[in-house]
Amino acid sequence: MTSSSQVIVVGTGVVGSVIAEHCLDAGLEVLMIEAGPRVSRAQIVENYRNLPLGAKPDATASYPPADWAPHPFHGLEHLESTGPNKYDPTYIRYAGGSTWHWAGTSWRLTPEDMQLRSRYGVGRDWAFDYETIDPYYNMTERKLGICGPADPADQWPVRTRSMPYPMPHLPLSQGERKFTEVMRDKLGLRNVPVAQARNSGMPYDDRPACCANNNCVPVCPVGAKYDAATSLNRLEAKGATILENSVVYRVETGEGNRIVAVHYYDRDKTSHRVTGEHFVIACNGVETPRLMLMSADDRNPNGLANSSDQVGRNMMDHPQQGYTFTTVEPYWLGAGPVVNSGIMETSQGDFRADHAAVYFRLNNFARNRDIAKRAMSSGKVGRALDEEIRRLTATSLNVVAAFEMLPDPNNRLTLSAQKDWLGLPRPSVYWDVGDYVRRSSAEYSNPLAQRIAEAVGATDFKPASPEKFSTSKHIMGGTIMGNDPATSVVDRHSRTHDHANLYLPGGGAMASTACGNSTITMTAMAFMAAEALVSEAKGA
Ligand SMILES: Cc1cc2nc3c(=O)[nH]c(=O)nc-3n(C[C@H](O)[C@H](O)[C@H](O)COP(=O)(O)OP(=O)(O)OC[C@H]3O[C@@H](n4cnc5c(N)ncnc54)[C@H](O)[C@@H]3O)c2cc1C
C-alpha cells in the first residue's frame, strides 16, 4: 500500500485529474486518492437501461452510491438542507466524479462577471482579471475538447477570445434553428450555439464524435462527451497511482501549519495514513469544505484553512426556474445534445446593481417520456393517442432561466449531527437564494420569459413563482478566493492562505457565479493551481 508521494491529489473529478496530469507532465510523482469505485461506461449504460421509467429523469439514479462514499441519491439524504430554499446538488462520488453526468455546457465568464463589486457595487471582485484567466481557458478548451462556433458573431462572450475553439460547434436541431430565428426576428435576442465539451464531427482525445443519442445526462453512451473517467487510464500510463474506494477523512498539519499527511478509510473501514509534500483537495464544492471542517486540530480549532471563518460560507449555485409550454406550430426538439444553444446577453447590464442576471436556455432534451404521460392522462387511446403524442412532441418547449447568485456568508455548509456509514458527519447546508435573485425573477426574468413564450406562439405560458427555485448543481463559493486572508480561504492560485502546501481548487474558490455553467472556469483555475504547485515543487 502506497504510504507516501510527492504530490497527493484527493478526488479524481475533472479538477483533480487536470491538476494530476499537469504535475505528471512536469515529472512529479502523483498519488490520487478517490472515495468511490471505478466503474465502466458499459455498466452505467446498463444501469440506466434497467431503471424503472419514473427514475430515468433522475440524473444520479444510474449511479448507486457505495456505502462508504455516499452522495446525494434518490431516497438517501446524504446532504441535509436547511433554510428557505432546498439545496440539492446531485454530485457523484465515483472515480471520474460528477462529469459522468454533466451536460458539458462550457460558457466562459465575461470580464464584467469578474468585477461585480467594482462595477455594480454588489458581491465580490475576483483576485485577478479576465486577461489573466484567458490562457487557462484556452488550455481547458484543448484539454477537455470543447467545441464552439468559429464565427465571432455566434460566440459568447463577445470579442474576448484569443484562440479559436479546437472544434467547430455542433449543428442545431430543427427546433433550435427555428427558435433562434424567432428570437432574432421578434425580440432581437441572440440564441447562440453552446460551447460544449463534446466531440463534434471528428474523434478527439481518443474519443468518438457525438452521434446524437440525446442522452448526455445521465451518461454519454459512446464517450463523445468529456468526462474525467475517460482520462484516468492515461494518467496511470503517465505514472499516476490511483487508489479507489479510499475516503479521505482527515488532513493532518505539522510544523509551520504545513500539511504533512492525509488519512483515509478503505472499504473495510481500515484507516491509512499517507504522507506527501504538496496536497490538492479536489473533492468538489461540498466535500472539500466538509473535509476542511472535519480536519480541525489544535492548531486549527475551527477547521483547516479557516482562520478567516469563511470555510463553508458563501455557498452558491445557479438557482433556476423552468417554463414548459405548448406552441401552435411544430418545433421538433430532441436531436443532438441535450443543451445546444442559449441566450447569454440577458446576463449583462448595469441592472446587476439591483438584481441578478439571467441566462435562458431552450432545452433540447427529447420530451417523449413526459409527453407520453401527459397524452395518456388525457384519456385518449389508439390512433388519437398516437396523434396527440406526435403533436405534443413537436410543440412542447422547455425553457430554463438560470440566475447568478451573490456570495452570502449565511449560506453556509456546516457539519451535521447525522453520521454517514463510516461515522463521518454529513454535510448540512443552509440555503436561501436571496432577494437579489428573487427580485430578478419577479421583475426581470419572468417578464422576459413571457415575451419569449409569446414570440414562439405559446398557448399556455405560466410565470414561475418568484419564491420557488431549483439548483443547477453547480457548486461554488465554500472555499472562496481573494487577496485578503482575513476575508477569503484561498489565493489566486487556489492555495490556502493558512497552509503553504495545500490547494483547494474547484468551484469552492469561485468569487462570483455569473449565469453560465461553471466547470470550465473551475478547470481553468485548476490549471492556474497546477502551475503554481509545479513551480513550488521545482523550487522556482
Ligand atoms: C446533472 C448535472 C449536470 C451538470 N451539467 C453541467 C454542465 O453542463 N456544465 C457545467 O459546467 N457543469 C455542469 N455540472 C456541474 C459539474 O458536474 C461539476 O461542476 C464538476 O463535475 C465539478 O468537478 P470537480 O472535479 O470539482 O468535482 P467532482 O466531479 O464532484 O469530483 C470530486 C471527486 O472527489 C471525490 N471525493 C469526494 N470526497 C472525497 C473524499 N473524502 N476522499 C476522496 N475522494 C473524494 C469524488 O468521489 C469525486 O470523484 C452538472 C452537474 C450535474 C449534477
Coordinates of C-alpha atoms and ligand atoms in Angstrom, one line a residue:
M1 CA 0.0 0.0 0.0
T2 CA 1.4 3.4 -1.0
S3 CA 2.3 5.4 2.1
S4 CA 3.9 8.5 0.6
S5 CA 4.1 10.6 -2.6
Q6 CA 5.5 13.9 -3.7
V7 CA 2.0 15.2 -4.8
I8 CA -1.2 13.9 -3.3
V9 CA -4.4 14.7 -5.2
V10 CA -7.7 13.8 -3.4
G11 CA -10.5 13.4 -5.9
T12 CA -10.4 12.2 -9.5
G13 CA -13.0 14.6 -10.9
V14 CA -12.2 16.9 -13.7
V15 CA -10.4 19.3 -11.4
G16 CA -8.2 16.7 -9.7
S17 CA -7.5 14.9 -13.0
V18 CA -6.3 18.1 -14.7
I19 CA -4.0 19.0 -11.9
A20 CA -2.7 15.5 -11.6
E21 CA -1.9 15.4 -15.4
H22 CA -0.1 18.7 -15.3
C23 CA 2.1 17.5 -12.4
L24 CA 2.8 14.2 -14.1
D25 CA 3.8 16.1 -17.3
A26 CA 6.2 18.1 -15.2
G27 CA 7.8 15.0 -13.9
L28 CA 6.3 14.9 -10.4
E29 CA 5.3 11.8 -8.6
V30 CA 1.5 11.8 -8.1
L31 CA -0.9 9.7 -6.0
M32 CA -4.6 10.2 -6.5
I33 CA -7.0 9.1 -3.7
E34 CA -10.6 8.6 -4.7
A35 CA -13.5 7.9 -2.4
G36 CA -15.7 6.0 -4.8
P37 CA -15.5 2.9 -7.0
R38 CA -14.1 2.8 -10.5
V39 CA -16.8 1.6 -13.0
S40 CA -17.1 1.1 -16.7
R41 CA -19.2 3.1 -19.1
A42 CA -21.0 -0.1 -20.1
Q43 CA -22.0 -0.7 -16.5
I44 CA -23.5 2.8 -16.2
V45 CA -25.4 2.5 -19.5
E46 CA -26.7 -0.9 -18.4
N47 CA -27.8 0.6 -15.0
Y48 CA -29.6 3.4 -17.0
R49 CA -31.4 0.9 -19.3
N50 CA -32.6 -1.1 -16.3
L51 CA -34.1 1.8 -14.4
P52 CA -37.8 2.0 -14.0
L53 CA -39.4 4.6 -16.2
G54 CA -40.1 7.0 -13.4
A55 CA -36.4 7.1 -12.3
K56 CA -34.9 7.8 -15.7
P57 CA -35.0 11.6 -15.4
D58 CA -33.1 11.4 -12.1
A59 CA -29.5 12.3 -13.1
T60 CA -28.0 10.2 -10.3
A61 CA -30.2 7.2 -10.5
S62 CA -27.8 5.3 -12.7
Y63 CA -25.0 5.8 -10.0
P64 CA -26.0 3.9 -6.8
P65 CA -23.5 5.2 -4.2
A66 CA -21.1 2.9 -2.4
D67 CA -21.8 2.6 1.4
W68 CA -18.5 4.2 2.2
A69 CA -18.8 7.1 -0.3
P70 CA -22.4 8.3 -0.1
H71 CA -23.6 11.0 -2.4
P72 CA -27.0 12.7 -2.9
F73 CA -29.2 10.0 -4.3
H74 CA -32.9 9.4 -4.6
G75 CA -34.0 8.1 -1.3
L76 CA -30.7 8.7 0.5
E77 CA -30.3 12.1 2.2
H78 CA -26.5 12.4 2.3
L79 CA -26.8 16.1 2.5
E80 CA -29.0 18.0 4.9
S81 CA -30.6 21.1 3.5
T82 CA -31.9 23.8 5.9
G83 CA -33.2 27.4 5.2
P84 CA -36.0 28.7 3.0
N85 CA -34.9 27.1 -0.3
K86 CA -34.0 23.5 -1.0
Y87 CA -30.3 22.8 -1.7
D88 CA -30.0 19.6 -3.7
P89 CA -26.7 19.2 -5.7
T90 CA -26.5 15.8 -7.3
Y91 CA -22.8 15.1 -7.5
I92 CA -21.3 11.7 -7.8
R93 CA -18.6 10.1 -5.7
Y94 CA -17.2 7.6 -8.3
A95 CA -13.8 7.7 -9.9
G96 CA -14.2 10.4 -12.5
G97 CA -16.6 12.4 -10.4
S98 CA -19.6 14.4 -11.4
T99 CA -18.7 15.0 -15.1
W100 CA -20.0 11.4 -15.6
H101 CA -23.5 13.0 -15.8
W102 CA -22.8 16.6 -16.7
A103 CA -24.2 18.2 -19.9
G104 CA -20.8 19.6 -20.9
T105 CA -22.0 23.1 -21.4
S106 CA -19.0 25.4 -21.1
W107 CA -19.6 29.1 -21.0
R108 CA -16.6 31.3 -20.1
L109 CA -17.1 34.2 -17.7
T110 CA -17.0 37.7 -19.1
P111 CA -14.6 40.4 -17.9
E112 CA -17.6 42.1 -16.2
D113 CA -18.7 38.9 -14.4
M114 CA -15.4 39.0 -12.5
Q115 CA -15.8 42.6 -11.3
L116 CA -19.2 42.7 -9.7
R117 CA -18.1 44.8 -6.7
S118 CA -16.2 47.5 -8.6
R119 CA -18.7 47.7 -11.5
Y120 CA -22.0 47.3 -9.8
G121 CA -21.4 47.6 -6.0
V122 CA -22.5 44.1 -5.2
G123 CA -20.8 40.7 -4.4
R124 CA -17.0 40.4 -4.7
D125 CA -14.4 41.0 -7.3
W126 CA -12.1 38.2 -8.4
A127 CA -8.4 38.2 -7.3
F128 CA -7.5 38.6 -10.9
D129 CA -9.0 39.8 -14.2
Y130 CA -10.2 38.2 -17.4
E131 CA -6.9 38.6 -19.2
T132 CA -5.2 36.5 -16.5
I133 CA -7.5 33.6 -16.8
D134 CA -7.9 33.7 -20.7
P135 CA -4.8 31.5 -21.4
Y136 CA -6.1 28.9 -18.9
Y137 CA -9.5 28.9 -20.6
N138 CA -7.6 28.1 -23.8
M139 CA -5.8 25.2 -22.1
T140 CA -9.1 23.9 -20.7
E141 CA -10.8 24.0 -24.1
R142 CA -8.0 22.0 -25.6
K143 CA -7.7 19.5 -22.7
L144 CA -11.5 18.8 -22.5
G145 CA -12.1 19.1 -26.2
I146 CA -14.6 21.9 -26.2
C147 CA -16.4 22.6 -29.5
G148 CA -17.8 26.0 -30.2
P149 CA -18.6 28.4 -33.0
A150 CA -15.8 29.8 -35.2
D151 CA -17.9 32.8 -36.3
P152 CA -17.4 35.6 -33.7
A153 CA -21.0 36.7 -34.3
D154 CA -22.1 33.4 -32.7
Q155 CA -19.6 33.4 -29.8
W156 CA -20.1 34.1 -26.2
P157 CA -18.5 36.1 -24.5
V158 CA -18.4 38.7 -27.3
R159 CA -15.0 39.7 -28.7
T160 CA -12.8 38.2 -25.9
R161 CA -11.3 35.1 -27.5
S162 CA -7.5 34.9 -28.1
M163 CA -7.7 31.5 -29.7
P164 CA -10.3 29.6 -31.8
Y165 CA -12.1 26.6 -30.3
P166 CA -10.4 23.3 -31.1
M167 CA -13.5 22.0 -32.9
P168 CA -16.5 23.6 -34.7
H169 CA -19.8 23.7 -32.8
L170 CA -22.4 21.0 -33.2
P171 CA -25.3 21.7 -35.5
L172 CA -28.5 23.0 -34.0
S173 CA -31.6 20.8 -34.2
Q174 CA -34.6 21.9 -36.4
G175 CA -36.4 23.3 -33.3
E176 CA -33.4 25.1 -32.1
R177 CA -32.8 26.7 -35.5
K178 CA -36.4 27.9 -35.6
F179 CA -36.2 29.2 -32.0
T180 CA -33.0 31.1 -32.9
E181 CA -34.7 32.8 -35.9
V182 CA -37.8 33.7 -33.8
M183 CA -35.7 35.2 -31.0
R184 CA -33.7 37.2 -33.5
D185 CA -36.6 38.4 -35.6
K186 CA -39.2 39.1 -32.9
L187 CA -37.1 40.0 -29.9
G188 CA -33.7 41.0 -31.2
L189 CA -32.1 38.4 -29.0
R190 CA -29.1 36.2 -30.0
N191 CA -29.6 32.5 -29.3
V192 CA -26.1 31.2 -29.9
P193 CA -24.6 27.7 -30.1
V194 CA -23.3 26.4 -26.8
A195 CA -19.6 25.8 -26.3
Q196 CA -19.6 22.2 -25.0
A197 CA -17.1 19.5 -24.0
R198 CA -18.2 17.2 -26.7
N199 CA -16.6 16.0 -29.9
S200 CA -18.2 17.5 -33.0
G201 CA -17.8 15.7 -36.3
M202 CA -14.4 14.1 -35.5
P203 CA -12.7 12.0 -32.8
Y204 CA -10.7 14.0 -30.3
D205 CA -8.7 12.8 -27.3
D206 CA -9.2 9.1 -28.3
R207 CA -13.0 9.6 -28.0
P208 CA -15.5 9.4 -30.9
A209 CA -17.7 12.1 -32.3
C210 CA -21.1 12.8 -30.9
C211 CA -23.7 10.7 -32.7
A212 CA -26.7 12.5 -31.2
N213 CA -28.0 9.9 -28.6
N214 CA -29.6 12.8 -26.7
N215 CA -28.6 11.0 -23.5
C216 CA -25.7 13.2 -22.3
V217 CA -27.4 13.4 -18.9
P218 CA -27.1 11.0 -17.2
V219 CA -24.4 9.3 -19.4
C220 CA -23.0 9.6 -22.8
P221 CA -23.2 6.0 -24.1
V222 CA -20.3 6.4 -26.5
G223 CA -17.9 8.7 -24.6
A224 CA -18.2 11.6 -27.1
K225 CA -18.7 13.9 -24.1
Y226 CA -15.6 14.6 -22.0
D227 CA -15.8 13.1 -18.5
A228 CA -12.9 12.8 -16.2
A229 CA -13.2 9.0 -16.1
T230 CA -12.0 9.0 -19.7
S231 CA -8.7 10.4 -18.6
L232 CA -7.8 8.0 -15.7
N233 CA -6.1 5.3 -17.8
R234 CA -4.0 7.9 -19.5
L235 CA -2.9 9.3 -16.1
E236 CA -1.9 5.9 -15.0
A237 CA 0.0 5.4 -18.2
K238 CA 1.9 8.6 -17.3
G239 CA 2.8 7.2 -13.9
A240 CA -0.1 8.1 -11.5
T241 CA -1.1 5.8 -8.8
I242 CA -4.9 5.8 -8.2
L243 CA -6.3 4.4 -5.0
E244 CA -10.1 4.0 -5.4
N245 CA -12.6 3.2 -2.6
S246 CA -10.5 5.3 -0.3
V247 CA -12.3 8.0 1.6
V248 CA -10.0 10.8 3.0
Y249 CA -11.4 11.9 6.3
R250 CA -8.6 13.9 7.8
V251 CA -5.9 16.2 6.6
E252 CA -3.0 16.4 9.1
T253 CA -1.0 19.5 9.8
G254 CA 2.6 19.7 11.1
E255 CA 5.3 22.3 11.8
G256 CA 4.6 25.7 10.4
N257 CA 1.0 24.6 9.8
R258 CA 2.1 22.8 6.6
I259 CA 0.2 19.7 5.6
V260 CA 2.1 16.5 6.3
A261 CA -0.4 13.7 5.6
V262 CA -3.9 12.7 4.8
H263 CA -5.8 9.8 6.4
Y264 CA -8.3 7.7 4.6
Y265 CA -10.6 4.8 5.3
D266 CA -10.7 1.9 2.8
R267 CA -13.9 0.0 2.1
D268 CA -13.3 -2.2 5.2
K269 CA -13.1 0.9 7.4
T270 CA -9.4 0.4 8.0
S271 CA -7.6 3.7 8.4
H272 CA -4.4 4.5 6.4
R273 CA -2.0 7.5 6.6
V274 CA -0.2 8.8 3.5
T275 CA 2.5 11.5 3.7
G276 CA 3.4 14.0 1.0
E277 CA 5.0 17.3 0.1
H278 CA 2.2 19.0 -1.9
F279 CA -1.5 18.4 -1.3
V280 CA -4.5 19.1 -3.5
I281 CA -8.1 18.6 -2.2
A282 CA -10.4 18.4 -5.3
C283 CA -13.4 16.8 -3.8
N284 CA -15.9 19.4 -5.1
G285 CA -17.6 22.4 -3.5
V286 CA -19.4 20.4 -0.8
E287 CA -17.0 17.7 0.1
T288 CA -13.9 19.9 0.1
P289 CA -15.2 22.4 2.8
R290 CA -16.6 19.4 4.7
L291 CA -13.2 17.8 4.8
M292 CA -11.6 21.0 5.9
L293 CA -14.1 21.3 8.8
M294 CA -13.7 17.6 9.7
S295 CA -9.9 18.1 10.0
A296 CA -10.0 20.6 12.9
D297 CA -7.0 20.1 15.2
D298 CA -5.2 22.0 18.0
R299 CA -3.5 24.4 15.6
N300 CA -6.7 25.0 13.6
P301 CA -9.7 24.5 16.0
N302 CA -12.2 25.9 13.5
G303 CA -11.1 23.5 10.8
L304 CA -8.2 23.7 8.3
A305 CA -7.7 26.8 6.1
N306 CA -10.3 28.6 8.2
S307 CA -8.6 31.4 10.1
S308 CA -11.0 33.7 8.2
D309 CA -14.1 31.8 9.3
Q310 CA -15.0 31.6 5.6
V311 CA -14.7 27.8 5.0
G312 CA -18.2 26.6 4.2
R313 CA -19.7 30.1 3.9
N314 CA -20.8 31.8 0.7
M315 CA -22.2 28.6 -0.8
M316 CA -23.5 29.4 -4.3
D317 CA -25.1 27.8 -7.3
H318 CA -27.2 29.0 -10.3
P319 CA -30.7 28.9 -9.0
Q320 CA -33.1 28.1 -11.8
Q321 CA -36.7 28.2 -12.9
G322 CA -38.3 26.3 -15.7
Y323 CA -41.1 27.1 -18.1
T324 CA -42.8 24.4 -20.1
F325 CA -45.3 25.4 -22.7
T326 CA -47.0 24.3 -25.9
T327 CA -46.8 26.1 -29.2
V328 CA -49.2 26.1 -32.2
E329 CA -46.5 25.5 -34.8
P330 CA -44.2 22.4 -34.6
Y331 CA -40.6 22.9 -33.4
W332 CA -39.4 19.3 -33.1
L333 CA -36.6 19.3 -30.5
G334 CA -34.5 16.4 -29.3
A335 CA -31.9 15.7 -32.0
G336 CA -28.3 16.3 -30.8
P337 CA -27.0 17.1 -27.3
V338 CA -29.5 17.9 -24.6
V339 CA -28.3 21.5 -24.3
N340 CA -27.1 23.0 -27.6
S341 CA -27.8 26.8 -27.5
G342 CA -28.5 29.7 -25.2
I343 CA -29.3 33.3 -24.8
M344 CA -26.5 34.8 -22.8
E345 CA -26.8 38.6 -23.5
T346 CA -29.5 38.8 -20.8
S347 CA -26.7 38.1 -18.3
Q348 CA -25.0 41.5 -18.7
G349 CA -26.0 45.1 -17.9
D350 CA -26.0 47.8 -15.2
F351 CA -29.2 46.3 -13.7
R352 CA -26.8 44.0 -11.9
A353 CA -26.5 46.7 -9.3
D354 CA -30.1 45.9 -8.4
H355 CA -30.9 42.3 -9.3
A356 CA -29.4 39.1 -10.7
A357 CA -28.5 38.5 -14.3
V358 CA -30.1 35.6 -16.1
Y359 CA -29.3 33.1 -18.9
F360 CA -32.1 31.4 -20.9
R361 CA -31.6 28.1 -22.5
L362 CA -34.0 26.1 -24.6
N363 CA -33.6 22.5 -23.5
N364 CA -33.1 20.1 -26.4
F365 CA -34.0 17.1 -24.3
A366 CA -36.3 14.7 -26.2
R367 CA -39.5 15.2 -24.3
N368 CA -41.3 12.0 -25.3
R369 CA -41.4 10.4 -21.8
D370 CA -43.1 13.4 -20.1
I371 CA -45.3 13.9 -23.2
A372 CA -46.5 10.3 -23.4
K373 CA -47.5 10.5 -19.8
R374 CA -49.4 13.8 -20.4
A375 CA -51.1 12.5 -23.5
M376 CA -52.2 9.3 -21.8
S377 CA -53.6 11.2 -18.9
S378 CA -55.9 13.0 -21.4
G379 CA -57.8 9.6 -21.7
K380 CA -57.1 9.3 -25.5
V381 CA -56.3 5.8 -26.9
G382 CA -55.3 4.2 -30.2
R383 CA -54.7 6.4 -33.2
A384 CA -55.9 9.5 -31.2
L385 CA -53.3 8.9 -28.6
D386 CA -50.6 8.4 -31.2
E387 CA -51.6 11.7 -32.8
E388 CA -51.6 13.5 -29.5
I389 CA -48.1 12.2 -28.7
R390 CA -46.9 13.4 -32.1
R391 CA -48.5 16.8 -31.6
L392 CA -47.1 17.4 -28.2
T393 CA -43.6 16.1 -29.1
A394 CA -43.4 18.6 -31.9
T395 CA -44.9 21.6 -29.9
S396 CA -43.8 21.2 -26.3
L397 CA -40.9 23.5 -25.3
N398 CA -39.0 23.8 -22.1
V399 CA -37.1 27.0 -21.4
V400 CA -34.9 27.4 -18.3
A401 CA -33.8 30.7 -16.7
A402 CA -30.6 30.3 -14.7
F403 CA -29.6 33.1 -12.3
E404 CA -26.4 34.4 -10.9
M405 CA -26.2 34.5 -7.2
L406 CA -24.2 36.6 -4.7
P407 CA -21.9 35.2 -2.0
D408 CA -23.7 35.5 1.3
P409 CA -21.8 34.2 4.4
N410 CA -25.1 33.0 5.8
N411 CA -25.4 30.4 3.1
R412 CA -23.2 28.1 5.0
L413 CA -22.1 24.5 5.0
T414 CA -21.6 23.0 8.5
L415 CA -21.1 19.5 9.9
S416 CA -24.4 17.8 10.7
A417 CA -25.0 15.8 13.8
Q418 CA -26.1 12.9 11.4
K419 CA -23.3 10.5 10.6
D420 CA -22.6 8.5 7.4
W421 CA -21.8 4.8 7.1
L422 CA -18.1 5.5 8.1
G423 CA -19.3 7.5 11.1
L424 CA -18.3 10.8 9.5
P425 CA -20.5 13.9 9.9
R426 CA -22.8 14.5 6.9
P427 CA -22.7 18.0 5.3
S428 CA -25.5 20.3 6.1
V429 CA -26.2 23.5 4.1
Y430 CA -28.3 26.5 5.0
W431 CA -29.7 27.8 1.7
D432 CA -31.5 31.0 0.7
V433 CA -31.2 32.2 -2.9
G434 CA -31.6 35.8 -1.6
D435 CA -33.5 38.9 -2.6
Y436 CA -31.1 39.7 -5.5
V437 CA -32.3 36.5 -7.2
R438 CA -36.0 36.8 -6.1
R439 CA -36.1 40.4 -7.5
S440 CA -34.7 39.3 -10.8
S441 CA -37.3 36.5 -11.1
A442 CA -40.2 38.9 -10.3
E443 CA -39.1 41.9 -12.3
Y444 CA -36.8 40.7 -15.0
S445 CA -36.8 37.1 -15.9
N446 CA -40.5 36.3 -15.6
P447 CA -41.4 39.2 -17.9
L448 CA -38.6 38.2 -20.3
A449 CA -39.7 34.5 -20.3
Q450 CA -43.3 35.6 -21.1
R451 CA -42.0 37.6 -24.1
I452 CA -40.0 34.6 -25.2
A453 CA -43.1 32.4 -24.9
E454 CA -45.3 34.9 -26.7
A455 CA -42.7 35.1 -29.5
V456 CA -42.8 31.4 -30.2
G457 CA -46.6 31.3 -30.0
A458 CA -47.1 29.6 -26.7
T459 CA -50.7 28.9 -25.8
D460 CA -50.3 28.0 -22.1
F461 CA -47.4 30.1 -20.6
K462 CA -47.4 30.2 -16.8
P463 CA -45.0 32.5 -14.9
A464 CA -42.7 30.9 -12.4
S465 CA -43.2 31.6 -8.7
P466 CA -40.6 34.1 -7.6
E467 CA -40.2 32.0 -4.4
K468 CA -39.5 28.6 -6.0
F469 CA -36.1 27.7 -7.4
S470 CA -34.3 24.5 -8.1
T471 CA -30.5 24.3 -8.1
S472 CA -28.3 23.8 -11.3
K473 CA -25.9 21.5 -9.4
H474 CA -23.0 24.0 -10.0
I475 CA -21.4 24.1 -6.5
M476 CA -19.5 27.2 -5.8
G477 CA -18.2 29.5 -3.1
G478 CA -17.5 27.4 0.0
T479 CA -13.7 27.9 0.0
I480 CA -13.8 31.4 -1.6
M481 CA -10.8 33.0 -3.3
G482 CA -9.5 36.5 -2.5
N483 CA -6.4 38.6 -2.0
D484 CA -7.2 39.3 1.7
P485 CA -6.6 36.3 4.1
A486 CA -9.0 37.9 6.6
T487 CA -12.0 37.5 4.2
S488 CA -11.1 34.6 2.0
V489 CA -9.8 31.0 2.1
V490 CA -7.6 30.6 -0.9
D491 CA -5.4 33.0 -3.0
R492 CA -5.4 33.4 -6.8
H493 CA -3.7 30.0 -7.2
S494 CA -6.3 28.3 -5.1
R495 CA -3.6 27.9 -2.5
T496 CA -4.9 28.2 1.1
H497 CA -3.8 31.4 2.9
D498 CA -3.2 29.2 6.1
H499 CA -1.2 26.3 4.7
A500 CA 1.6 26.9 2.2
N501 CA 1.4 23.5 0.6
L502 CA -2.4 23.0 0.4
Y503 CA -4.5 23.7 -2.7
L504 CA -8.3 23.7 -2.7
P505 CA -9.1 24.2 -6.4
G506 CA -12.6 23.9 -8.0
G507 CA -16.0 25.6 -7.6
G508 CA -15.5 26.4 -4.0
A509 CA -12.8 29.0 -4.9
M510 CA -15.1 31.0 -7.3
A511 CA -15.8 34.5 -6.1
S512 CA -18.8 35.1 -8.4
T513 CA -21.1 32.7 -10.2
A514 CA -22.2 34.7 -13.3
C515 CA -25.0 32.7 -15.0
G516 CA -23.2 30.2 -17.2
N517 CA -22.3 26.7 -16.2
S518 CA -19.1 26.9 -14.2
T519 CA -16.9 23.8 -14.7
I520 CA -14.8 25.4 -17.5
T521 CA -13.9 28.2 -15.0
M522 CA -13.1 25.6 -12.3
T523 CA -10.9 23.8 -14.7
A524 CA -9.1 27.0 -15.8
M525 CA -8.4 27.7 -12.1
A526 CA -7.2 24.1 -11.7
F527 CA -4.5 24.8 -14.4
M528 CA -3.5 28.0 -12.5
A529 CA -3.2 26.0 -9.3
A530 CA -1.2 23.3 -11.1
E531 CA 1.3 25.8 -12.5
A532 CA 1.8 27.3 -9.0
L533 CA 2.3 23.8 -7.5
V534 CA 4.8 22.7 -10.1
S535 CA 6.9 25.9 -9.6
E536 CA 6.8 25.4 -5.9
A537 CA 7.8 21.7 -6.3
K538 CA 10.7 22.7 -8.6
G539 CA 11.7 25.5 -6.2
A540 CA 11.1 28.2 -8.8
Ligands
LIG1 C1 -26.9 16.7 -13.7 C2 -25.7 17.7 -13.8 C3 -25.4 18.3 -15.0 C4 -24.3 19.2 -15.0 N1 -24.1 19.9 -16.2 C5 -23.1 20.8 -16.2 C6 -22.8 21.5 -17.4 O1 -23.4 21.3 -18.4 N2 -21.7 22.4 -17.4 C7 -21.0 22.6 -16.3 O2 -20.1 23.5 -16.3 N3 -21.2 21.9 -15.1 C8 -22.2 21.0 -15.1 N4 -22.5 20.3 -13.9 C9 -21.5 20.5 -12.8 C10 -20.2 19.7 -13.0 O3 -20.6 18.3 -13.0 C11 -19.3 20.0 -11.8 O4 -19.0 21.4 -11.7 C12 -17.9 19.3 -11.9 O5 -18.1 17.9 -12.2 C13 -17.1 19.5 -10.7 O6 -15.9 18.9 -10.8 P1 -14.9 18.6 -9.6 O7 -13.8 17.9 -10.1 O8 -14.7 19.9 -8.8 O9 -15.8 17.7 -8.6 P2 -16.4 16.2 -8.8 O10 -16.6 16.0 -10.2 O11 -17.6 16.1 -7.9 O12 -15.3 15.3 -8.3 C14 -14.9 15.2 -7.0 C15 -14.2 13.9 -6.8 O13 -13.8 13.8 -5.4 C16 -14.1 12.5 -4.8 N5 -14.2 12.7 -3.4 C17 -15.2 13.4 -2.7 N6 -15.0 13.3 -1.4 C18 -13.8 12.6 -1.2 C19 -13.1 12.1 -0.1 N7 -13.4 12.5 1.1 N8 -12.0 11.4 -0.3 C20 -11.6 11.0 -1.6 N9 -12.2 11.4 -2.7 C21 -13.3 12.2 -2.5 C22 -15.4 12.2 -5.5 O14 -15.7 10.8 -5.5 C23 -15.2 12.7 -7.0 O15 -14.5 11.7 -7.7 C24 -23.5 19.4 -13.8 C25 -23.8 18.7 -12.7 C26 -24.9 17.8 -12.6 C27 -25.1 17.1 -11.3

